PDB file of C-alpha atoms in Angstrom:
ATOM      1  CA  UNK V 891       4.328   1.087 -31.416  1.00 51.00           C
ATOM      2  CA  UNK V 892       7.006   0.660 -28.710  1.00 64.00           C
ATOM      3  CA  UNK V 893       6.818   4.430 -28.364  1.00 71.00           C
ATOM      4  CA  UNK V 894       3.052   4.489 -27.964  1.00 72.00           C
ATOM      5  CA  UNK V 895       3.335   1.806 -25.224  1.00 79.00           C
ATOM      6  CA  UNK V 896       5.821   3.879 -23.432  1.00 83.00           C
ATOM      7  CA  UNK V 897       3.589   6.892 -23.631  1.00 80.00           C
ATOM      8  CA  UNK V 898       0.524   4.982 -22.408  1.00 83.00           C
ATOM      9  CA  UNK V 899       2.660   3.539 -19.611  1.00 84.00           C
ATOM     10  CA  UNK V 900       3.711   6.947 -18.404  1.00 85.00           C
ATOM     11  CA  UNK V 901       0.364   8.433 -18.719  1.00 84.00           C
ATOM     12  CA  UNK V 902      -1.527   5.599 -16.814  1.00 87.00           C
ATOM     13  CA  UNK V 903       1.043   4.900 -14.196  1.00 85.00           C
ATOM     14  CA  UNK V 904       0.926   8.597 -13.323  1.00 87.00           C
ATOM     15  CA  UNK V 905      -2.913   8.437 -12.460  1.00 93.00           C
ATOM     16  CA  UNK V 906      -2.945   9.170  -8.709  1.00 95.00           C
ATOM     17  CA  UNK V 907      -4.851   6.228  -7.758  1.00 96.00           C
ATOM     18  CA  UNK V 908      -3.124   3.821 -10.202  1.00 95.00           C
ATOM     19  CA  UNK V 909       0.079   5.052  -8.385  1.00 95.00           C
ATOM     20  CA  UNK V 910      -1.511   4.544  -4.847  1.00 96.00           C
ATOM     21  CA  UNK V 911      -2.211   0.784  -5.759  1.00 97.00           C
ATOM     22  CA  UNK V 912       1.243   0.295  -7.450  1.00 96.00           C
ATOM     23  CA  UNK V 913      -0.363  -0.645 -10.712  1.00 96.00           C
ATOM     24  CA  UNK V 914       1.994  -1.305 -13.759  1.00 95.00           C
ATOM     25  CA  UNK V 915       1.130  -1.511 -17.363  1.00 96.00           C
ATOM     26  CA  UNK V 916       2.879  -4.654 -18.746  1.00 95.00           C
ATOM     27  CA  UNK V 917       1.474  -4.458 -22.344  1.00 94.00           C
ATOM     28  CA  UNK V 918      -0.978  -2.641 -24.454  1.00 94.00           C
ATOM     29  CA  UNK V 919      -2.149  -2.526 -28.213  1.00 91.00           C
ATOM     30  CA  UNK V 920      -4.851  -3.140 -30.581  1.00 93.00           C
ATOM     31  CA  UNK V 921      -7.694  -3.175 -28.033  1.00 95.00           C
ATOM     32  CA  UNK V 922      -5.969  -5.366 -25.395  1.00 97.00           C
ATOM     33  CA  UNK V 923      -4.097  -4.400 -22.300  1.00 97.00           C
ATOM     34  CA  UNK V 924      -2.224  -6.145 -19.421  1.00 97.00           C
ATOM     35  CA  UNK V 925      -1.708  -4.713 -16.027  1.00 97.00           C
ATOM     36  CA  UNK V 926      -0.394  -6.171 -12.780  1.00 97.00           C
ATOM     37  CA  UNK V 927      -0.346  -4.982  -9.193  1.00 97.00           C
ATOM     38  CA  UNK V 928       2.030  -6.332  -6.454  1.00 97.00           C
ATOM     39  CA  UNK V 929       0.718  -7.848  -3.228  1.00 98.00           C
ATOM     40  CA  UNK V 930       0.476  -5.119  -0.568  1.00 97.00           C
ATOM     41  CA  UNK V 931      -0.491  -5.629   3.074  1.00 97.00           C
ATOM     42  CA  UNK V 932      -2.330  -2.293   3.063  1.00 97.00           C
ATOM     43  CA  UNK V 933      -4.945  -3.697   0.458  1.00 97.00           C
ATOM     44  CA  UNK V 934      -5.916  -6.722   2.516  1.00 96.00           C
ATOM     45  CA  UNK V 935      -9.665  -7.134   2.879  1.00 94.00           C
ATOM     46  CA  UNK V 936      -9.830 -10.143   5.059  1.00 91.00           C
ATOM     47  CA  UNK V 937      -7.330  -9.749   8.088  1.00 89.00           C
ATOM     48  CA  UNK V 938      -7.969 -13.500   8.997  1.00 87.00           C
ATOM     49  CA  UNK V 939      -6.489 -14.759   5.631  1.00 91.00           C
ATOM     50  CA  UNK V 940      -4.516 -11.901   4.221  1.00 93.00           C
ATOM     51  CA  UNK V 941      -6.554 -11.987   1.028  1.00 94.00           C
ATOM     52  CA  UNK V 942      -6.634  -8.815  -1.038  1.00 96.00           C
ATOM     53  CA  UNK V 943      -9.887  -6.785  -0.967  1.00 96.00           C
ATOM     54  CA  UNK V 944     -12.144  -7.081  -4.008  1.00 95.00           C
ATOM     55  CA  UNK V 945     -12.317  -3.437  -4.486  1.00 95.00           C
ATOM     56  CA  UNK V 946      -8.369  -3.280  -5.225  1.00 97.00           C
ATOM     57  CA  UNK V 947      -9.081  -5.971  -7.840  1.00 97.00           C
ATOM     58  CA  UNK V 948     -11.891  -4.043  -9.265  1.00 96.00           C
ATOM     59  CA  UNK V 949      -9.693  -0.830  -9.485  1.00 97.00           C
ATOM     60  CA  UNK V 950      -7.005  -2.869 -11.334  1.00 97.00           C
ATOM     61  CA  UNK V 951      -9.487  -4.427 -13.783  1.00 97.00           C
ATOM     62  CA  UNK V 952     -11.370  -1.048 -14.386  1.00 96.00           C
ATOM     63  CA  UNK V 953      -8.126   0.588 -15.400  1.00 96.00           C
ATOM     64  CA  UNK V 954      -6.960  -2.320 -17.556  1.00 97.00           C
ATOM     65  CA  UNK V 955     -10.499  -2.256 -19.365  1.00 97.00           C
ATOM     66  CA  UNK V 956     -10.344   1.449 -19.907  1.00 95.00           C
ATOM     67  CA  UNK V 957      -6.769   1.192 -21.384  1.00 95.00           C
ATOM     68  CA  UNK V 958      -7.954  -1.723 -23.683  1.00 96.00           C
ATOM     69  CA  UNK V 959     -10.677   0.634 -25.026  1.00 95.00           C
ATOM     70  CA  UNK V 960      -8.185   3.472 -25.647  1.00 93.00           C
ATOM     71  CA  UNK V 961      -5.752   1.140 -27.461  1.00 93.00           C
ATOM     72  CA  UNK V 962      -8.401  -0.081 -29.920  1.00 94.00           C
ATOM     73  CA  UNK V 963      -7.732   0.817 -33.519  1.00 92.00           C
ATOM     74  CA  UNK V 964     -10.857   2.795 -33.626  1.00 90.00           C
ATOM     75  CA  UNK V 965      -9.977   4.390 -30.339  1.00 84.00           C
ATOM     76  CA  UNK V 966     -12.294   7.045 -28.907  1.00 82.00           C
ATOM     77  CA  UNK V 967     -10.935  10.603 -27.871  1.00 86.00           C
ATOM     78  CA  UNK V 968     -11.936   9.567 -24.314  1.00 89.00           C
ATOM     79  CA  UNK V 969     -13.787   6.854 -22.477  1.00 91.00           C
ATOM     80  CA  UNK V 970     -15.553   6.304 -19.096  1.00 92.00           C
ATOM     81  CA  UNK V 971     -17.027   3.185 -17.505  1.00 95.00           C
ATOM     82  CA  UNK V 972     -20.636   2.876 -17.936  1.00 96.00           C
ATOM     83  CA  UNK V 973     -20.971  -0.343 -15.986  1.00 96.00           C
ATOM     84  CA  UNK V 974     -18.480  -3.001 -14.876  1.00 98.00           C
ATOM     85  CA  UNK V 975     -19.503  -6.426 -13.461  1.00 98.00           C
ATOM     86  CA  UNK V 976     -16.838  -8.434 -11.601  1.00 98.00           C
ATOM     87  CA  UNK V 977     -17.232 -12.082 -10.696  1.00 98.00           C
ATOM     88  CA  UNK V 978     -15.011 -13.315  -8.007  1.00 97.00           C
ATOM     89  CA  UNK V 979     -14.095 -17.034  -8.671  1.00 96.00           C
ATOM     90  CA  UNK V 980     -11.665 -17.527  -5.890  1.00 95.00           C
ATOM     91  CA  UNK V 981      -9.470 -15.703  -3.329  1.00 94.00           C
ATOM     92  CA  UNK V 982      -6.074 -14.487  -4.638  1.00 95.00           C
ATOM     93  CA  UNK V 983      -3.191 -16.249  -2.913  1.00 96.00           C
ATOM     94  CA  UNK V 984      -1.664 -13.777  -0.348  1.00 97.00           C
ATOM     95  CA  UNK V 985       1.788 -12.797  -1.283  1.00 97.00           C
ATOM     96  CA  UNK V 986       1.297 -13.130  -5.040  1.00 98.00           C
ATOM     97  CA  UNK V 987       1.135 -10.467  -7.856  1.00 97.00           C
ATOM     98  CA  UNK V 988      -2.326  -9.964  -9.572  1.00 98.00           C
ATOM     99  CA  UNK V 989      -2.106  -9.920 -13.385  1.00 98.00           C
ATOM    100  CA  UNK V 990      -5.112  -8.892 -15.558  1.00 98.00           C
ATOM    101  CA  UNK V 991      -5.641  -8.743 -19.314  1.00 98.00           C
ATOM    102  CA  UNK V 992      -8.626  -7.072 -20.849  1.00 98.00           C
ATOM    103  CA  UNK V 993      -9.873  -7.062 -24.470  1.00 98.00           C
ATOM    104  CA  UNK V 994     -12.191  -4.558 -26.175  1.00 97.00           C
ATOM    105  CA  UNK V 995     -14.088  -7.092 -28.361  1.00 97.00           C
ATOM    106  CA  UNK V 996     -16.615  -4.784 -29.734  1.00 97.00           C
ATOM    107  CA  UNK V 997     -16.660  -0.992 -30.475  1.00 95.00           C
ATOM    108  CA  UNK V 998     -19.755   0.791 -31.832  1.00 95.00           C
ATOM    109  CA  UNK V 999     -20.042   4.517 -32.433  1.00 94.00           C
ATOM    110  CA  UNK V1000     -21.069   5.063 -28.855  1.00 95.00           C
ATOM    111  CA  UNK V1001     -20.235   2.184 -26.749  1.00 97.00           C
ATOM    112  CA  UNK V1002     -17.172  -0.167 -26.241  1.00 97.00           C
ATOM    113  CA  UNK V1003     -17.624  -3.601 -24.848  1.00 98.00           C
ATOM    114  CA  UNK V1004     -14.895  -5.204 -22.824  1.00 98.00           C
ATOM    115  CA  UNK V1005     -14.030  -8.526 -21.081  1.00 98.00           C
ATOM    116  CA  UNK V1006     -11.144  -8.957 -18.670  1.00 98.00           C
ATOM    117  CA  UNK V1007      -9.583 -11.875 -16.667  1.00 98.00           C
ATOM    118  CA  UNK V1008      -7.455 -11.770 -13.542  1.00 98.00           C
ATOM    119  CA  UNK V1009      -4.855 -14.319 -12.206  1.00 98.00           C
ATOM    120  CA  UNK V1010      -2.342 -14.777  -9.455  1.00 97.00           C
ATOM    121  CA  UNK V1011       0.627 -17.129 -10.070  1.00 97.00           C
ATOM    122  CA  UNK V1012      -1.741 -19.980 -11.009  1.00 97.00           C
ATOM    123  CA  UNK V1013      -2.644 -19.058 -14.673  1.00 96.00           C
ATOM    124  CA  UNK V1014      -4.976 -22.069 -14.949  1.00 97.00           C
ATOM    125  CA  UNK V1015      -7.604 -20.872 -12.458  1.00 97.00           C
ATOM    126  CA  UNK V1016      -8.685 -17.122 -12.752  1.00 98.00           C
ATOM    127  CA  UNK V1017      -9.099 -15.109  -9.745  1.00 97.00           C
ATOM    128  CA  UNK V1018     -11.789 -13.029 -11.223  1.00 98.00           C
ATOM    129  CA  UNK V1019     -13.591 -12.081 -14.560  1.00 98.00           C
ATOM    130  CA  UNK V1020     -15.078  -8.769 -15.548  1.00 98.00           C
ATOM    131  CA  UNK V1021     -17.400  -7.561 -18.314  1.00 98.00           C
ATOM    132  CA  UNK V1022     -18.038  -3.933 -18.983  1.00 97.00           C
ATOM    133  CA  UNK V1023     -19.424  -1.237 -21.152  1.00 97.00           C
ATOM    134  CA  UNK V1024     -17.602   1.931 -21.710  1.00 97.00           C
ATOM    135  CA  UNK V1025     -18.501   5.309 -23.365  1.00 95.00           C
ATOM    136  CA  UNK V1026     -17.014   6.454 -26.526  1.00 95.00           C
ATOM    137  CA  UNK V1027     -16.218  10.052 -26.579  1.00 90.00           C
ATOM    138  CA  UNK V1028     -14.962  12.781 -28.920  1.00 81.00           C
ATOM    139  CA  UNK V1029     -13.808  10.805 -31.740  1.00 68.00           C
TER     140      UNK V1029
ATOM    141  CA  UNK D 646     -44.249  -9.015  35.905  1.00 64.00           C
ATOM    142  CA  UNK D 647     -41.867  -6.077  36.351  1.00 76.00           C
ATOM    143  CA  UNK D 648     -40.434  -4.837  33.033  1.00 84.00           C
ATOM    144  CA  UNK D 649     -36.624  -4.909  32.801  1.00 85.00           C
ATOM    145  CA  UNK D 650     -35.145  -1.474  33.179  1.00 88.00           C
ATOM    146  CA  UNK D 651     -33.658  -0.196  29.838  1.00 88.00           C
ATOM    147  CA  UNK D 652     -29.984   0.065  29.724  1.00 88.00           C
ATOM    148  CA  UNK D 653     -28.426   3.644  30.161  1.00 91.00           C
ATOM    149  CA  UNK D 654     -28.122   5.226  26.684  1.00 92.00           C
ATOM    150  CA  UNK D 655     -24.320   5.576  27.030  1.00 92.00           C
ATOM    151  CA  UNK D 656     -23.867   1.868  27.512  1.00 90.00           C
ATOM    152  CA  UNK D 657     -25.875   1.177  24.403  1.00 91.00           C
ATOM    153  CA  UNK D 658     -24.094   3.644  22.229  1.00 92.00           C
ATOM    154  CA  UNK D 659     -20.583   2.705  23.412  1.00 91.00           C
ATOM    155  CA  UNK D 660     -21.304  -1.039  22.753  1.00 92.00           C
ATOM    156  CA  UNK D 661     -22.463  -0.374  19.228  1.00 93.00           C
ATOM    157  CA  UNK D 662     -19.741   2.233  18.556  1.00 93.00           C
ATOM    158  CA  UNK D 663     -17.081  -0.170  19.751  1.00 92.00           C
ATOM    159  CA  UNK D 664     -18.418  -2.993  17.607  1.00 92.00           C
ATOM    160  CA  UNK D 665     -18.500  -0.702  14.490  1.00 94.00           C
ATOM    161  CA  UNK D 666     -14.963   0.657  14.999  1.00 92.00           C
ATOM    162  CA  UNK D 667     -13.682  -2.910  15.512  1.00 91.00           C
ATOM    163  CA  UNK D 668     -15.291  -4.029  12.295  1.00 91.00           C
ATOM    164  CA  UNK D 669     -13.940  -1.060  10.309  1.00 94.00           C
ATOM    165  CA  UNK D 670     -10.485  -0.784  11.829  1.00 92.00           C
ATOM    166  CA  UNK D 671      -9.684  -4.358  11.492  1.00 91.00           C
ATOM    167  CA  UNK D 672      -9.737  -4.190   7.685  1.00 93.00           C
ATOM    168  CA  UNK D 673      -6.460  -2.621   6.199  1.00 95.00           C
ATOM    169  CA  UNK D 674      -8.119  -1.820   2.839  1.00 97.00           C
ATOM    170  CA  UNK D 675     -10.807   0.353   4.593  1.00 97.00           C
ATOM    171  CA  UNK D 676      -8.117   2.196   6.245  1.00 97.00           C
ATOM    172  CA  UNK D 677      -6.115   2.460   3.132  1.00 97.00           C
ATOM    173  CA  UNK D 678      -9.038   4.221   1.250  1.00 98.00           C
ATOM    174  CA  UNK D 679      -9.946   6.268   4.446  1.00 98.00           C
ATOM    175  CA  UNK D 680     -13.664   5.017   4.454  1.00 98.00           C
ATOM    176  CA  UNK D 681     -15.555   5.868   7.633  1.00 98.00           C
ATOM    177  CA  UNK D 682     -18.901   4.937   8.910  1.00 98.00           C
ATOM    178  CA  UNK D 683     -21.678   7.154  10.420  1.00 97.00           C
ATOM    179  CA  UNK D 684     -24.155   5.218  12.567  1.00 97.00           C
ATOM    180  CA  UNK D 685     -27.732   6.221  13.472  1.00 96.00           C
ATOM    181  CA  UNK D 686     -29.206   3.195  15.324  1.00 93.00           C
ATOM    182  CA  UNK D 687     -28.661   0.340  13.077  1.00 94.00           C
ATOM    183  CA  UNK D 688     -28.482   2.380   9.899  1.00 97.00           C
ATOM    184  CA  UNK D 689     -25.047   2.905   8.497  1.00 98.00           C
ATOM    185  CA  UNK D 690     -23.710   5.486   6.043  1.00 98.00           C
ATOM    186  CA  UNK D 691     -20.346   5.059   4.475  1.00 98.00           C
ATOM    187  CA  UNK D 692     -18.326   8.228   4.085  1.00 98.00           C
ATOM    188  CA  UNK D 693     -15.384   8.659   1.626  1.00 98.00           C
ATOM    189  CA  UNK D 694     -13.392  11.782   2.606  1.00 98.00           C
ATOM    190  CA  UNK D 695     -11.805  13.283  -0.631  1.00 98.00           C
ATOM    191  CA  UNK D 696      -8.140  12.842  -1.093  1.00 97.00           C
ATOM    192  CA  UNK D 697      -6.029  13.602  -4.118  1.00 96.00           C
ATOM    193  CA  UNK D 698      -4.828  10.031  -4.438  1.00 95.00           C
ATOM    194  CA  UNK D 699      -8.449   8.780  -5.101  1.00 96.00           C
ATOM    195  CA  UNK D 700      -8.369  10.573  -8.432  1.00 95.00           C
ATOM    196  CA  UNK D 701      -8.465   8.572 -11.719  1.00 93.00           C
ATOM    197  CA  UNK D 702      -8.772  11.377 -14.240  1.00 89.00           C
ATOM    198  CA  UNK D 703      -6.599  14.278 -13.276  1.00 89.00           C
ATOM    199  CA  UNK D 704      -7.957  16.400 -16.258  1.00 88.00           C
ATOM    200  CA  UNK D 705     -11.717  16.508 -15.202  1.00 88.00           C
ATOM    201  CA  UNK D 706     -10.670  15.821 -12.266  1.00 93.00           C
ATOM    202  CA  UNK D 707     -12.809  12.741 -11.417  1.00 95.00           C
ATOM    203  CA  UNK D 708     -12.668  10.037  -8.787  1.00 96.00           C
ATOM    204  CA  UNK D 709     -11.124   6.727 -10.133  1.00 96.00           C
ATOM    205  CA  UNK D 710     -13.752   4.211 -10.960  1.00 96.00           C
ATOM    206  CA  UNK D 711     -11.954   1.679  -8.954  1.00 96.00           C
ATOM    207  CA  UNK D 712     -12.273   4.015  -5.970  1.00 97.00           C
ATOM    208  CA  UNK D 713     -15.922   4.270  -6.539  1.00 98.00           C
ATOM    209  CA  UNK D 714     -16.334   0.396  -6.881  1.00 98.00           C
ATOM    210  CA  UNK D 715     -14.148  -0.054  -3.653  1.00 98.00           C
ATOM    211  CA  UNK D 716     -16.226   2.428  -1.741  1.00 98.00           C
ATOM    212  CA  UNK D 717     -19.502   0.670  -2.769  1.00 98.00           C
ATOM    213  CA  UNK D 718     -18.127  -2.784  -2.062  1.00 98.00           C
ATOM    214  CA  UNK D 719     -16.761  -1.810   1.271  1.00 98.00           C
ATOM    215  CA  UNK D 720     -20.228  -0.171   2.275  1.00 98.00           C
ATOM    216  CA  UNK D 721     -21.997  -3.289   1.139  1.00 98.00           C
ATOM    217  CA  UNK D 722     -19.788  -5.783   3.090  1.00 97.00           C
ATOM    218  CA  UNK D 723     -19.739  -3.710   6.291  1.00 97.00           C
ATOM    219  CA  UNK D 724     -23.505  -3.147   6.174  1.00 98.00           C
ATOM    220  CA  UNK D 725     -24.262  -6.820   5.457  1.00 97.00           C
ATOM    221  CA  UNK D 726     -21.686  -7.843   8.296  1.00 95.00           C
ATOM    222  CA  UNK D 727     -23.285  -5.285  10.614  1.00 95.00           C
ATOM    223  CA  UNK D 728     -26.835  -6.709  10.126  1.00 95.00           C
ATOM    224  CA  UNK D 729     -25.589 -10.300  10.302  1.00 93.00           C
ATOM    225  CA  UNK D 730     -23.683  -9.569  13.614  1.00 93.00           C
ATOM    226  CA  UNK D 731     -26.230  -7.285  15.150  1.00 93.00           C
ATOM    227  CA  UNK D 732     -27.789  -9.832  17.591  1.00 93.00           C
ATOM    228  CA  UNK D 733     -24.437 -10.844  18.735  1.00 91.00           C
ATOM    229  CA  UNK D 734     -23.333  -7.181  19.283  1.00 91.00           C
ATOM    230  CA  UNK D 735     -26.490  -6.422  21.211  1.00 91.00           C
ATOM    231  CA  UNK D 736     -26.161  -9.636  23.314  1.00 91.00           C
ATOM    232  CA  UNK D 737     -22.550  -8.996  24.097  1.00 87.00           C
ATOM    233  CA  UNK D 738     -21.471 -12.225  22.203  1.00 89.00           C
ATOM    234  CA  UNK D 739     -19.429 -10.098  19.888  1.00 86.00           C
ATOM    235  CA  UNK D 740     -16.184  -8.982  21.598  1.00 83.00           C
ATOM    236  CA  UNK D 741     -14.779  -5.826  20.052  1.00 80.00           C
ATOM    237  CA  UNK D 742     -11.455  -6.187  21.907  1.00 80.00           C
ATOM    238  CA  UNK D 743     -10.840  -9.622  20.224  1.00 81.00           C
ATOM    239  CA  UNK D 744     -12.092  -8.222  16.883  1.00 77.00           C
ATOM    240  CA  UNK D 745      -9.843  -5.176  17.153  1.00 73.00           C
ATOM    241  CA  UNK D 746      -6.907  -7.585  17.716  1.00 72.00           C
ATOM    242  CA  UNK D 747      -7.634  -9.224  14.382  1.00 67.00           C
ATOM    243  CA  UNK D 748      -9.895 -12.007  15.507  1.00 74.00           C
ATOM    244  CA  UNK D 749     -12.883 -10.863  13.502  1.00 77.00           C
ATOM    245  CA  UNK D 750     -15.856 -13.153  13.076  1.00 82.00           C
ATOM    246  CA  UNK D 751     -15.686 -14.753   9.337  1.00 84.00           C
ATOM    247  CA  UNK D 752     -17.038 -11.947   6.983  1.00 88.00           C
ATOM    248  CA  UNK D 753     -19.260 -12.419   3.890  1.00 93.00           C
ATOM    249  CA  UNK D 754     -17.433 -13.055   0.642  1.00 94.00           C
ATOM    250  CA  UNK D 755     -18.292 -11.207  -2.650  1.00 96.00           C
ATOM    251  CA  UNK D 756     -19.528 -13.581  -5.305  1.00 97.00           C
ATOM    252  CA  UNK D 757     -20.082 -10.847  -7.900  1.00 98.00           C
ATOM    253  CA  UNK D 758     -20.468  -7.067  -7.921  1.00 98.00           C
ATOM    254  CA  UNK D 759     -21.953  -4.864 -10.657  1.00 98.00           C
ATOM    255  CA  UNK D 760     -21.348  -1.099 -10.631  1.00 98.00           C
ATOM    256  CA  UNK D 761     -23.460   1.427 -12.569  1.00 98.00           C
ATOM    257  CA  UNK D 762     -21.316   4.668 -12.981  1.00 97.00           C
ATOM    258  CA  UNK D 763     -24.110   7.271 -13.220  1.00 97.00           C
ATOM    259  CA  UNK D 764     -21.975  10.503 -13.273  1.00 95.00           C
ATOM    260  CA  UNK D 765     -18.281  11.104 -12.601  1.00 93.00           C
ATOM    261  CA  UNK D 766     -17.361  11.435  -8.949  1.00 96.00           C
ATOM    262  CA  UNK D 767     -16.315  14.871  -8.149  1.00 96.00           C
ATOM    263  CA  UNK D 768     -13.303  15.807  -5.931  1.00 96.00           C
ATOM    264  CA  UNK D 769     -15.147  16.040  -2.738  1.00 96.00           C
ATOM    265  CA  UNK D 770     -16.608  13.765  -0.106  1.00 98.00           C
ATOM    266  CA  UNK D 771     -18.920  10.926  -1.087  1.00 98.00           C
ATOM    267  CA  UNK D 772     -21.583   8.976   0.851  1.00 98.00           C
ATOM    268  CA  UNK D 773     -23.073   5.542   0.549  1.00 98.00           C
ATOM    269  CA  UNK D 774     -25.871   3.523   1.955  1.00 98.00           C
ATOM    270  CA  UNK D 775     -26.486  -0.044   1.365  1.00 98.00           C
ATOM    271  CA  UNK D 776     -29.683  -2.156   1.592  1.00 98.00           C
ATOM    272  CA  UNK D 777     -29.786  -5.807   2.301  1.00 98.00           C
ATOM    273  CA  UNK D 778     -32.405  -6.984  -0.216  1.00 97.00           C
ATOM    274  CA  UNK D 779     -32.184 -10.522   0.783  1.00 97.00           C
ATOM    275  CA  UNK D 780     -30.100 -12.214   3.694  1.00 93.00           C
ATOM    276  CA  UNK D 781     -30.238 -15.955   3.371  1.00 93.00           C
ATOM    277  CA  UNK D 782     -28.339 -18.546   5.318  1.00 93.00           C
ATOM    278  CA  UNK D 783     -25.861 -19.075   2.447  1.00 95.00           C
ATOM    279  CA  UNK D 784     -26.400 -16.155  -0.053  1.00 97.00           C
ATOM    280  CA  UNK D 785     -27.175 -12.472   0.383  1.00 98.00           C
ATOM    281  CA  UNK D 786     -28.140  -9.770  -2.158  1.00 98.00           C
ATOM    282  CA  UNK D 787     -27.228  -6.146  -1.461  1.00 98.00           C
ATOM    283  CA  UNK D 788     -27.945  -3.006  -3.137  1.00 98.00           C
ATOM    284  CA  UNK D 789     -25.891   0.221  -2.615  1.00 98.00           C
ATOM    285  CA  UNK D 790     -26.241   3.846  -3.640  1.00 98.00           C
ATOM    286  CA  UNK D 791     -23.794   6.545  -3.529  1.00 98.00           C
ATOM    287  CA  UNK D 792     -24.098  10.427  -3.804  1.00 98.00           C
ATOM    288  CA  UNK D 793     -22.057  13.485  -3.147  1.00 98.00           C
ATOM    289  CA  UNK D 794     -23.978  16.863  -2.638  1.00 95.00           C
ATOM    290  CA  UNK D 795     -27.488  15.741  -3.173  1.00 96.00           C
ATOM    291  CA  UNK D 796     -29.010  12.476  -1.604  1.00 96.00           C
ATOM    292  CA  UNK D 797     -31.247  12.003  -4.564  1.00 96.00           C
ATOM    293  CA  UNK D 798     -28.729  12.710  -7.206  1.00 97.00           C
ATOM    294  CA  UNK D 799     -26.712   9.383  -7.232  1.00 98.00           C
ATOM    295  CA  UNK D 800     -23.211   9.257  -8.858  1.00 98.00           C
ATOM    296  CA  UNK D 801     -23.015   5.432  -8.687  1.00 98.00           C
ATOM    297  CA  UNK D 802     -25.007   2.412  -7.555  1.00 98.00           C
ATOM    298  CA  UNK D 803     -24.255  -1.258  -7.491  1.00 98.00           C
ATOM    299  CA  UNK D 804     -25.847  -4.736  -6.627  1.00 98.00           C
ATOM    300  CA  UNK D 805     -23.692  -7.560  -5.300  1.00 98.00           C
ATOM    301  CA  UNK D 806     -24.041 -11.111  -4.146  1.00 98.00           C
ATOM    302  CA  UNK D 807     -22.387 -12.452  -1.184  1.00 98.00           C
ATOM    303  CA  UNK D 808     -21.438 -15.843   0.229  1.00 97.00           C
ATOM    304  CA  UNK D 809     -22.411 -15.843   3.922  1.00 96.00           C
ATOM    305  CA  UNK D 810     -19.871 -17.349   6.403  1.00 91.00           C
ATOM    306  CA  UNK D 811     -20.693 -20.904   7.681  1.00 86.00           C
ATOM    307  CA  UNK D 812     -22.210 -20.903  11.108  1.00 79.00           C
ATOM    308  CA  UNK D 813     -19.579 -20.921  13.701  1.00 69.00           C
ATOM    309  CA  UNK D 814     -19.414 -24.053  15.811  1.00 64.00           C
ATOM    310  CA  UNK D 815     -21.050 -23.130  19.263  1.00 55.00           C
ATOM    311  CA  UNK D 816     -18.528 -23.304  22.136  1.00 46.00           C
TER     312      UNK D 816
END
């Protein structure tokens, strides 16, 4: 298992855009994944407040959801996002790392359903939640 | 009554271009992704020039889903802000110099954003156009479509809801 996590970590962190955003895989296995992304001034969406752009949070959550699908016990050979909805509950605190956990809670022959939550340092108040459907390919 | 003489075209164009670049250049994340905007009158088209670090699947290769979502969200917010600020831009109340210095007017905030991934994004330039379906005083609803080679063959579309900034106290 540790070996598989290591492999997934190397694979995902090598994705060019994951690397550009500084994403890190913290944990993965059995249909769940946890990723984080450090605060970076280049990702700011509102210069007046220094809050990270929603798009960067989307990218982190999309990657995390895809990884959760791939780590499911009935993992497909490959997956792609069909749709992803993100709800932004509040602005992430400038300067803080964003952490997100995704769970693939249902896998059919053709579709994987995923939920994710993102936080900053305050783990009681999520920054964003996501719901997505992913393809199940080449099993 | 004598009609007011229309302004010279260069004056009109320069005012609009300055406002647009101030809006786009003030946001670090727009610069980070390299998104640009084409303007024809008040119509905006977001342009995402391809770069290797936008890739999410190196095997296909395909654009990262997060890049697509970011591009659509940026195009939505800039288009919404553009329409919201239009009258201030035209009247001269919007000051591009102040805006470029970071003193932007308050921008709309995303409430939710739903992306439909219709086909994988190819390793080439992408384009997006957003329509403001409803712009209320507090909430706005925006639909956005993105394509690459063919305008009618979309690779992604999205709908988002936005919280409009509170009215600025008049000075």
